[in-house]
Each structure stands twice: as C-alpha cells, then as structure tokens.
PDB file of C-alpha atoms and ligand atoms in Angstrom:
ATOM      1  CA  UNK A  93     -18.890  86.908 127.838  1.00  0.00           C
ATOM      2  CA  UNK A  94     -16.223  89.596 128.462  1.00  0.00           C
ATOM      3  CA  UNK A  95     -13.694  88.985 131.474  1.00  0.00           C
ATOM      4  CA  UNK A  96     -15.511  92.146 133.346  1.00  0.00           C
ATOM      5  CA  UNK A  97     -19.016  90.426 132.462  1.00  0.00           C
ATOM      6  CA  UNK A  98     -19.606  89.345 136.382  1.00  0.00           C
ATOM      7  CA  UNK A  99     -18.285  91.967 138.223  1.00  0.00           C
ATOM      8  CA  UNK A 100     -20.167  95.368 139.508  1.00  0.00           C
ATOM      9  CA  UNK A 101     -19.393  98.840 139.021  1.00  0.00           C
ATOM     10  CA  UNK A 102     -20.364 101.998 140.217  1.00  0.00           C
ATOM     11  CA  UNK A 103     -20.323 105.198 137.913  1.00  0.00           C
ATOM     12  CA  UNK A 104     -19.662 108.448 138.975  1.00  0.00           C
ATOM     13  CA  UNK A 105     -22.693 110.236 137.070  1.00  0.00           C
ATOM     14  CA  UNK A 106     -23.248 113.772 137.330  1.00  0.00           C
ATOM     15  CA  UNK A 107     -25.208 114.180 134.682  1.00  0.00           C
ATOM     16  CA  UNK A 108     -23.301 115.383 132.203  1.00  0.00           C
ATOM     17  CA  UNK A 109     -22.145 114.317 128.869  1.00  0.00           C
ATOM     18  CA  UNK A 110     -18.820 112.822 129.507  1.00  0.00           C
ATOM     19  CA  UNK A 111     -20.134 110.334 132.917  1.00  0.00           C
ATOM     20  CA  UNK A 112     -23.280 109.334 130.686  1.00  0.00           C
ATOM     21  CA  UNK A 113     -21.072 108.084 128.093  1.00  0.00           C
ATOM     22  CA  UNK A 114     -18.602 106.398 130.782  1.00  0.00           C
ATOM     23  CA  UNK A 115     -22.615 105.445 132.084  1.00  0.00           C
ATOM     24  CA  UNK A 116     -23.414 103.546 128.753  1.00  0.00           C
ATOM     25  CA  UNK A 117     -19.771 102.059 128.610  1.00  0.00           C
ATOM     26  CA  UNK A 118     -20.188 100.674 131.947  1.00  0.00           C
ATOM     27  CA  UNK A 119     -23.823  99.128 131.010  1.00  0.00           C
ATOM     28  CA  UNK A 120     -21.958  97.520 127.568  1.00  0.00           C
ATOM     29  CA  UNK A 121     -19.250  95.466 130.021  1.00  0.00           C
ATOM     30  CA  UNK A 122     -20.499  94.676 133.320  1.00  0.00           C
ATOM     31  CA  UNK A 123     -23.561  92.506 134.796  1.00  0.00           C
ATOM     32  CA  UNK A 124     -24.486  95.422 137.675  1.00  0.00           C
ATOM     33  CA  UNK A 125     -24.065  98.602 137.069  1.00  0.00           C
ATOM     34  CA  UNK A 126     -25.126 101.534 140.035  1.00  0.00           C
ATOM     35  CA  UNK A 127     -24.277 105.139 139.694  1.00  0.00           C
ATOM     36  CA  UNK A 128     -23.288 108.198 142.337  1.00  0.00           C
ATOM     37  CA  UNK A 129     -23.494 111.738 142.213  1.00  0.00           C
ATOM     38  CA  UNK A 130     -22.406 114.302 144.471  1.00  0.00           C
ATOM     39  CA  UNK A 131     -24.071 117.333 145.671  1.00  0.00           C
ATOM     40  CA  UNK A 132     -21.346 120.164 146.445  1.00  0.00           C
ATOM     41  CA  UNK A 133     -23.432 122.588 146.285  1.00  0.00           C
ATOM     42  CA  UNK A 134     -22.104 123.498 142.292  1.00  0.00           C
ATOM     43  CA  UNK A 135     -23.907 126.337 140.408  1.00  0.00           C
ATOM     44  CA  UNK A 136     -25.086 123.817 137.591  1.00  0.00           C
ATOM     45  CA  UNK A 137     -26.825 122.009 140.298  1.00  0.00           C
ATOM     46  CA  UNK A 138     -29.323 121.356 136.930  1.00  0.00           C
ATOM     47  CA  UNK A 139     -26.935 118.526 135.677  1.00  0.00           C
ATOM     48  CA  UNK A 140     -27.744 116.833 138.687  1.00  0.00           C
ATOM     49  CA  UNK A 141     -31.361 117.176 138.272  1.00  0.00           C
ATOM     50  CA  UNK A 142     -31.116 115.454 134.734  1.00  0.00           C
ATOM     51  CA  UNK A 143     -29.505 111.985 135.925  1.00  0.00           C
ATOM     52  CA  UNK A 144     -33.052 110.307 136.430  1.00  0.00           C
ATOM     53  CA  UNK A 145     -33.997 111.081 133.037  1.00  0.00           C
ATOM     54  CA  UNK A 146     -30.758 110.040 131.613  1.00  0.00           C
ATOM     55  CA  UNK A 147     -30.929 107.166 134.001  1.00  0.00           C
ATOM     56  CA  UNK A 148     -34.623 106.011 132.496  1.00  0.00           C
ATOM     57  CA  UNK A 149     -33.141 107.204 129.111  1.00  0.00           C
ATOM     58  CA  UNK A 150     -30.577 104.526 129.145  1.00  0.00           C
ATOM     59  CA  UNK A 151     -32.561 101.894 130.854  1.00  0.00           C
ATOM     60  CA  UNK A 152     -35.101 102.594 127.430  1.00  0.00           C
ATOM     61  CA  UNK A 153     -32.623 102.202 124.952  1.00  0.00           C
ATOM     62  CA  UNK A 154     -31.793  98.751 125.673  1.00  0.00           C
ATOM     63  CA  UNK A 155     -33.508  95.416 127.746  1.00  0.00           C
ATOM     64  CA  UNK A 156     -29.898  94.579 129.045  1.00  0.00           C
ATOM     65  CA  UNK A 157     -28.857  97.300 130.165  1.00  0.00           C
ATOM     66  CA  UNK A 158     -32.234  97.661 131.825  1.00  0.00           C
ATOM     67  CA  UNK A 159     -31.311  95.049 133.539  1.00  0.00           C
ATOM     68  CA  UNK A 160     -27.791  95.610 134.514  1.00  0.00           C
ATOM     69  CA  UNK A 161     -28.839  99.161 135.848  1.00  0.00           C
ATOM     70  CA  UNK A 162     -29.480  99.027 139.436  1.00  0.00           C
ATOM     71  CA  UNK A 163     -29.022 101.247 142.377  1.00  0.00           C
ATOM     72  CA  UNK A 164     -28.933 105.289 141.997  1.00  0.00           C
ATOM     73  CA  UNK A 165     -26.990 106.790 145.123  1.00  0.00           C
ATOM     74  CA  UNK A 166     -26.554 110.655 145.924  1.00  0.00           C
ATOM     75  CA  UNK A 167     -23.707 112.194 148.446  1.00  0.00           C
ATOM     76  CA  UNK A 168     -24.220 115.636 149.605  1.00  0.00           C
ATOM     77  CA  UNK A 169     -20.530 117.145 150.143  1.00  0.00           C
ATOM     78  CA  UNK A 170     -21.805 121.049 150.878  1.00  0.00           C
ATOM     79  CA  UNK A 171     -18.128 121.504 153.139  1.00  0.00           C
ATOM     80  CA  UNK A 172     -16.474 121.071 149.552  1.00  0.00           C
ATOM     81  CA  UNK A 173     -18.166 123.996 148.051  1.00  0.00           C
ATOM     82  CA  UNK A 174     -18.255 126.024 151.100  1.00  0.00           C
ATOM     83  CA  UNK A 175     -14.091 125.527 151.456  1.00  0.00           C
ATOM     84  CA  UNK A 176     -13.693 125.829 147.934  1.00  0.00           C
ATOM     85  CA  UNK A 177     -12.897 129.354 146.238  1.00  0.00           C
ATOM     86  CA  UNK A 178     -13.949 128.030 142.592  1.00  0.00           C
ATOM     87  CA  UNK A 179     -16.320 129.897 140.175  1.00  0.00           C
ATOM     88  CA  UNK A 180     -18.219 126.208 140.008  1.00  0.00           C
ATOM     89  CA  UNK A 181     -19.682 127.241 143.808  1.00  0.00           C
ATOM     90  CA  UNK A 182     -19.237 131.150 144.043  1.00  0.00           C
ATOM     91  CA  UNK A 183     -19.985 133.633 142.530  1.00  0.00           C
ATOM     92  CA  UNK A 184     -16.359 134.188 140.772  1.00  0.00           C
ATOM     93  CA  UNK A 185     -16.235 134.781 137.109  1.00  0.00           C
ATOM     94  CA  UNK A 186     -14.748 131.599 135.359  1.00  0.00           C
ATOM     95  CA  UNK A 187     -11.733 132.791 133.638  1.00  0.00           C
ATOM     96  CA  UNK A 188      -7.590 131.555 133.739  1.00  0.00           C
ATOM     97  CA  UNK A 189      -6.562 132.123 137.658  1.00  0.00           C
ATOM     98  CA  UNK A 190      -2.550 132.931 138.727  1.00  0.00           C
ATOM     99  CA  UNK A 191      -2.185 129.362 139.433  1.00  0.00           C
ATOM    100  CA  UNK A 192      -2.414 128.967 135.450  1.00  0.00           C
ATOM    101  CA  UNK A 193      -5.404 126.881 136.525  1.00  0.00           C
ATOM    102  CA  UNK A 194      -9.306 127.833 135.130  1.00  0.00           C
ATOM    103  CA  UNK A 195     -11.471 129.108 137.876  1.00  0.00           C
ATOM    104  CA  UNK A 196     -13.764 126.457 137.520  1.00  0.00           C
ATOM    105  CA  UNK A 197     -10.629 124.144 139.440  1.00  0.00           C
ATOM    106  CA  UNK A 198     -11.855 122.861 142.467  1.00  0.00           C
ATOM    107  CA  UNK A 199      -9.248 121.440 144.223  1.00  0.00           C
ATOM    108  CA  UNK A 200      -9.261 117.632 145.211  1.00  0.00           C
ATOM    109  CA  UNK A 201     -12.541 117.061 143.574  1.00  0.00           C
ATOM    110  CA  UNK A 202     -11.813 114.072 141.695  1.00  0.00           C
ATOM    111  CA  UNK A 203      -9.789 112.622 144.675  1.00  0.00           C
ATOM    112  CA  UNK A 204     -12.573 113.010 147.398  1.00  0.00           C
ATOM    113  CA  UNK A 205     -15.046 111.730 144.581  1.00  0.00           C
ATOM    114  CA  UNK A 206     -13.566 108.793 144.097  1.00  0.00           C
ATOM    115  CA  UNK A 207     -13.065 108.195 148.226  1.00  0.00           C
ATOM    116  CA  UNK A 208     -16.234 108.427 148.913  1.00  0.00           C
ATOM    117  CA  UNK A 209     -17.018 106.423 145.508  1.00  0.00           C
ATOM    118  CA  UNK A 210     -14.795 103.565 146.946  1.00  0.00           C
ATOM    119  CA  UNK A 211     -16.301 103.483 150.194  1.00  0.00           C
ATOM    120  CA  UNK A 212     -20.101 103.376 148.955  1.00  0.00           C
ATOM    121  CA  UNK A 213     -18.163 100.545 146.700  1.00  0.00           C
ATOM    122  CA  UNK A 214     -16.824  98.862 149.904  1.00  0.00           C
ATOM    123  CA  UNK A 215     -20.491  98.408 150.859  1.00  0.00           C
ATOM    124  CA  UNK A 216     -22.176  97.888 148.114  1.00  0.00           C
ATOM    125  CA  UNK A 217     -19.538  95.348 146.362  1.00  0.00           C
ATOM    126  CA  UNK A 218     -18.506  97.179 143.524  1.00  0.00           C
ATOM    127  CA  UNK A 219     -14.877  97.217 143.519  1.00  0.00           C
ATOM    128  CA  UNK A 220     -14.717  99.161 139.711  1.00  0.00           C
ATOM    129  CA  UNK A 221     -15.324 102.868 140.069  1.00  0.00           C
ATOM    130  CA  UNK A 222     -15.877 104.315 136.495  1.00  0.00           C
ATOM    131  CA  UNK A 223     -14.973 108.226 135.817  1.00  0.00           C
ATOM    132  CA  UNK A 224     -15.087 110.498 133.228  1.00  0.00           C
ATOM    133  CA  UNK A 225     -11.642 112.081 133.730  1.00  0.00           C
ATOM    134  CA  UNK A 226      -9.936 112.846 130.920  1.00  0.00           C
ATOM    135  CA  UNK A 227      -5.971 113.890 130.086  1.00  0.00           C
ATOM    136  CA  UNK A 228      -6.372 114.474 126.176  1.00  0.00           C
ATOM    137  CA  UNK A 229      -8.704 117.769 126.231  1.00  0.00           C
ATOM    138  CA  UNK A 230      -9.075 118.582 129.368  1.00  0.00           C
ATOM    139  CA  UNK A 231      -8.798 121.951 131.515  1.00  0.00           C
ATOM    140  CA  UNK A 232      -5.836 121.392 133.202  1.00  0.00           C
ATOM    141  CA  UNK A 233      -7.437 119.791 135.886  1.00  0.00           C
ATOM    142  CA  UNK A 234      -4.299 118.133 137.604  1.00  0.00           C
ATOM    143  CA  UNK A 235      -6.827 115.377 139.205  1.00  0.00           C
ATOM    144  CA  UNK A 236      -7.943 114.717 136.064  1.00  0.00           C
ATOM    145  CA  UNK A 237      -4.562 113.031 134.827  1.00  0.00           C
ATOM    146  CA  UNK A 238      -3.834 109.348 134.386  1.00  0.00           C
ATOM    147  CA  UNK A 239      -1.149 109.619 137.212  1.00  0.00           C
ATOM    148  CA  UNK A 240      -3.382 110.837 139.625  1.00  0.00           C
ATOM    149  CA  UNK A 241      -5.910 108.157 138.617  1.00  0.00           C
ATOM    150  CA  UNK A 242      -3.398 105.461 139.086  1.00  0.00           C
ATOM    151  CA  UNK A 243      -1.999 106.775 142.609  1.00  0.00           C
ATOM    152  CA  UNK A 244      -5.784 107.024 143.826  1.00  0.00           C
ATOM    153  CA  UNK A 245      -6.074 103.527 142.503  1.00  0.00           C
ATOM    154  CA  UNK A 246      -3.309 102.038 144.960  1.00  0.00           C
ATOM    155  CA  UNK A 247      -3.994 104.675 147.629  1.00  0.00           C
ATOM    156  CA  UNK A 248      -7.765 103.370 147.987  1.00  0.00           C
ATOM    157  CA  UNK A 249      -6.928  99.569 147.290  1.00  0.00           C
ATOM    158  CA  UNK A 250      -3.910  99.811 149.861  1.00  0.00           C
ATOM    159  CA  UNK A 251      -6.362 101.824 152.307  1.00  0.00           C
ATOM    160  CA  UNK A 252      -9.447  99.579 151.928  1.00  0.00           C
ATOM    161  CA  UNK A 253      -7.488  96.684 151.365  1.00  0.00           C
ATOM    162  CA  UNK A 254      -9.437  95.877 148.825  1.00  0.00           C
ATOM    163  CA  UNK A 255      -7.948  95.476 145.067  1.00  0.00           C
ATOM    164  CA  UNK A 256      -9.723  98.567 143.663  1.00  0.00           C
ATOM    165  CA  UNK A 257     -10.078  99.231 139.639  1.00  0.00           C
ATOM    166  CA  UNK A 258     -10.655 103.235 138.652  1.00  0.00           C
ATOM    167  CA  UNK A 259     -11.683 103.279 135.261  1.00  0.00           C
ATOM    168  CA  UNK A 260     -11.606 106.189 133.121  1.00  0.00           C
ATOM    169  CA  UNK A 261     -12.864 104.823 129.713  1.00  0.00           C
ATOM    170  CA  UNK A 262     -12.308 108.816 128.420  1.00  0.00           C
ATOM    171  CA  UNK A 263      -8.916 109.231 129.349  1.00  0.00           C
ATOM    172  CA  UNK A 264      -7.112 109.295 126.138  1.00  0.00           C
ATOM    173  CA  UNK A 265      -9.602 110.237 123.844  1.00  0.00           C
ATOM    174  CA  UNK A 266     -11.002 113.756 122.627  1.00  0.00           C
ATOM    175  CA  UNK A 267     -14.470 115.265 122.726  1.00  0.00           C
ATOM    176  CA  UNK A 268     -15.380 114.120 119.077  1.00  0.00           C
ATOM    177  CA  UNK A 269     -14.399 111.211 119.970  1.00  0.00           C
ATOM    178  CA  UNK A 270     -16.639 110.804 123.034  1.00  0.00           C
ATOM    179  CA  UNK A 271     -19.570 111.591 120.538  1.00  0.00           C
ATOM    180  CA  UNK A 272     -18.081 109.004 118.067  1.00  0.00           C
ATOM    181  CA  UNK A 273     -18.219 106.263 121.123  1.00  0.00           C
ATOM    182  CA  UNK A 274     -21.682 107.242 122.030  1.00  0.00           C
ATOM    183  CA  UNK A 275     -22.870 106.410 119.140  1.00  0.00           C
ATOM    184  CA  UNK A 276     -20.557 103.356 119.192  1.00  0.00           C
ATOM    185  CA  UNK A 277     -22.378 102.218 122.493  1.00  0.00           C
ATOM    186  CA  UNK A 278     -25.779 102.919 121.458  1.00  0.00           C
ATOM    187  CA  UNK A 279     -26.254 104.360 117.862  1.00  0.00           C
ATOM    188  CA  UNK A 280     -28.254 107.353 116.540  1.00  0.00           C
ATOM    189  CA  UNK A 281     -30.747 106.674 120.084  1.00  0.00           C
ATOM    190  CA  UNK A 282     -28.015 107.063 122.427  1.00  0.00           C
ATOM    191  CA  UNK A 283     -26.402 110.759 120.747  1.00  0.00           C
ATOM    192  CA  UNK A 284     -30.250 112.209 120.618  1.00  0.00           C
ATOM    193  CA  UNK A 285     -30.347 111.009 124.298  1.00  0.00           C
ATOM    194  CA  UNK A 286     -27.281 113.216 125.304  1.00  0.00           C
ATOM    195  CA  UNK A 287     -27.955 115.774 123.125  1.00  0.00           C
ATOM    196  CA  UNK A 288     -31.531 116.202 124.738  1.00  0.00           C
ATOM    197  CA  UNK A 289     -31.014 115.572 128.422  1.00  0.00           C
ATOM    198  CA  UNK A 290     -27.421 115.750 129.617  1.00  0.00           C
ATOM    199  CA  UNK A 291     -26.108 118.847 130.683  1.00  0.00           C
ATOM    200  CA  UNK A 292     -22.550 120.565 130.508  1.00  0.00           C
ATOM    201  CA  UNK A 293     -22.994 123.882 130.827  1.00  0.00           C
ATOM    202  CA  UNK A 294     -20.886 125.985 133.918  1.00  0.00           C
ATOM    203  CA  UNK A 295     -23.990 128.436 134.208  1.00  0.00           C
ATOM    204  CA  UNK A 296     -27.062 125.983 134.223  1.00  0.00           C
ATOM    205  CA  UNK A 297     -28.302 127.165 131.013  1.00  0.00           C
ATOM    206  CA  UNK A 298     -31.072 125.274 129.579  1.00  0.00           C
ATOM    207  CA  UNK A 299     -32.931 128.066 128.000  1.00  0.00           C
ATOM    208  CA  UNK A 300     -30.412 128.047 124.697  1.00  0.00           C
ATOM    209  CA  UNK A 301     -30.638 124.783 122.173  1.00  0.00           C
ATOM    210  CA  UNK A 302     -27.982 124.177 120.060  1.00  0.00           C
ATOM    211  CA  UNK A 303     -27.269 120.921 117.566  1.00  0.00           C
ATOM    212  CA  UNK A 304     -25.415 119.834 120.463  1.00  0.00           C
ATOM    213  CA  UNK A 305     -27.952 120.408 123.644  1.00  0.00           C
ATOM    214  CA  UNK A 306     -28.824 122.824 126.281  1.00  0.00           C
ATOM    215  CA  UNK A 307     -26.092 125.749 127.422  1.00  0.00           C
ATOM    216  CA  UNK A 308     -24.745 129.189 127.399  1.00  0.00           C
ATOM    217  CA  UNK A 309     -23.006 128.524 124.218  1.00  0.00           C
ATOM    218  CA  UNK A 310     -19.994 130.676 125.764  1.00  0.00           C
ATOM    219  CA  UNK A 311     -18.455 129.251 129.040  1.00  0.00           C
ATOM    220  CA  UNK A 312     -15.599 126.831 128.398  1.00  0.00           C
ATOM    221  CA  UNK A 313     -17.884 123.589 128.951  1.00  0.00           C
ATOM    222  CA  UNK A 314     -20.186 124.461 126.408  1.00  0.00           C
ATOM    223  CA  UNK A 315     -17.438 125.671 123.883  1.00  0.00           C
ATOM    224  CA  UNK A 316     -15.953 122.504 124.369  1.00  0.00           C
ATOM    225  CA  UNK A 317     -19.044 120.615 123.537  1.00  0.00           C
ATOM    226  CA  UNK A 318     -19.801 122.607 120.535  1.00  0.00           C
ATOM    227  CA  UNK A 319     -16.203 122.278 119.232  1.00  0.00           C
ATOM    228  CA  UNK A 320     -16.430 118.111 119.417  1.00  0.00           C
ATOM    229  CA  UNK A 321     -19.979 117.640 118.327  1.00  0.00           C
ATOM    230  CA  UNK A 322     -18.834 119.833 115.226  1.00  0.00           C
ATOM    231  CA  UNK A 323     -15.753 117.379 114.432  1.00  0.00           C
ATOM    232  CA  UNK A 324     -17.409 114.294 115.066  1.00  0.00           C
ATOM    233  CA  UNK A 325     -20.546 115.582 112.462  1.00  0.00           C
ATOM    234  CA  UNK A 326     -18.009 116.540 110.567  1.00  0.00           C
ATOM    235  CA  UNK A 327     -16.317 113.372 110.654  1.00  0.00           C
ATOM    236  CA  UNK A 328     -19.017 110.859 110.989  1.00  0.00           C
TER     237      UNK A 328
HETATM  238 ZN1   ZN B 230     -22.346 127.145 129.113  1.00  0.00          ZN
END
C-alpha cells in the first residue's frame, strides 16, 4: 500500500496522449481516481470526443483500476477561446509568433485549468490534481514549467485553504519516455490503447494512421509524437 493509496485525485484528461498516460499513472497510485476536461471551444475538439473510449479503454485493461475509476466531469470555458488569439481556437496558421512563443500558446491555459480543476476538487474531495505539463520537450509553453506548477500549487492551497498537491508525473521526462512509461503502467495493452484512440493532433486529423495513431503527420503535435514513438521503438 503506497502512501497516496487512500487519497483521490482528479486528472485533467483531454484526451490526448500525454493526460492518458498521467490517466493510467493516477489509476496505478490512488484508490479514486475522476477525470476533467475542458471545452474551450479548441479546433481538435475530436480529442475530447475520444476520452470515453479511452476512459472504457482503461477501465478494460485492468479490474483495479476499474474500480478506482469513478466520476467523468466536463467544463465548458467558450470565453477562453473567444478572448484568446491562438491558432488552437482561430483560424490562425500555427507557426513561431513575435513573442518567440508557437501560435498554438494560449495564454493562462494551464493556470485557469487547474482553478477550475481545484475547485471541482474542493467539492468533490480530491485535493491531488494530476497534469500532463511538461518542461523537458515542451513548446515553450511558460505555464507548462515546474515553477509555474509550484506557484499554482501554493496560490490554490493558500486560496482554498486547502493543502493542494499538482502533480505533473511528465514533467521531467521526454516523449519516448512517456511511451516507455505507458508501457511501464500497462504493457503492450496500454501503448495499442493510445496508439488507437488518443488523439494529439492540432488539426483533428483522424483520417491519416501512422505506427503511432491518428494525425496530420505535419503540425508540431503530431511531429512530436512521431519523433518519440520512433525513439522509444527504437529503444525498447
Ligand atoms: Zn497533426
């Protein structure tokens, strides 16, 4: 029984690769487990579409984490798109802006996630938020960084008063390495799971399969998936 074993998270889970990992990591440490999404009105609104199956994915792969999976909770945030100039939510081609940031940078995503992730918490009496933010590869997402992590983390345990935990089990480690702890978490079953229904991809492309899923194959999500699937077959 790990020290975590009786406590309850919640997951951010979009969908994605990198939350359905942090998902999976969540299910391997702690008796409850619920996940959040948030709708903000993002052009790959398909990820969002593929969390029950992911969800039910999971919940197959193991009797445990069946049972440790509970509550699914969505949070519709269309002002954060509609105030947001990003090419996630506009029509804005996703290249490197003036601000040396990508396009795809919407700003204060992570923070207002995690806000609203701590007060659905508050209620629900998970007091560890799981992310997938991560420093080592990332875009440059400033929100993204393990400083901005920990300030959130005493912001929203000061504000709440509440001791908070944000975990972000991805922080420090590359995308071949999220594939490697995938398969880590839940062997061959768990990669063919991600590979088949999580989605990445900036342009909602699930018309293209690749070794490593569904995408464009070009924008810098699915390059980035490409490029660590190929190390981590490369290294497994
Ligand atoms: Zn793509």
């Amino acid at each position: 029984m790990t020290e975590s074993a009786g406590k309850k998270a919640l997951v951010l889970f979009s969908g994605g690769q990198d939350s359905t990992v942090c998902l999976a990591w969540a299910l391997a440490r702690f008796a409850e487990v619920e996940t959040v999404g948030f709708d903000y009105g993002q052009s790959h609104a398909i990820e969002l579409a593929c969390r029950d199956k992911v969800r039910a994915g999971l919940a197959a792969l193991d009797p445990v984490w069946a049972a440790r999976l509970g509550a699914d909770h969505m949070i519709g945030l269309p002002e954060l798109g509609r105030i947001s100039e990003t090419a996630l939510t506009r029509d804005v081609a996703i290249e490197m802006g003036e601000n040396g940031l990508p396009t795809t940078f919407v700003p204060g995503r992570n923070l207002i996630f995690f806000t609203y992730a701590a007060a659905l918490g508050y209620r629900r009496g998970a007091h560890v938020l799981v992310g997938g933010m991560c420093e080592t590869d990332y875009s440059g997402y400033p929100d993204c960084r393990a400083d901005t992590i920990k300030a959130l983390e005493a912001a929203i345990s000061l504000g709440m008063a509440k001791p908070f935990t944000l975990e972000t089990p991805l922080m420090w480690i590359d995308k071949a390495a999220t594939w490697a702890l995938a398969a880590e978490l839940g062997g061959k079953a768990l990669v063919d799971l991600i590979v088949e229904e999580t989605h990445s991809c900036y342009r909602g492309d699930r018309t293209h399969r690749y070794d490593w899923g569904y995408g464009c194959g070009a924008c810098p999500a699915c390059e980035l998936r490409a490029r660590g699937h190929a190390a981590y077959v490369a290294g497994a």
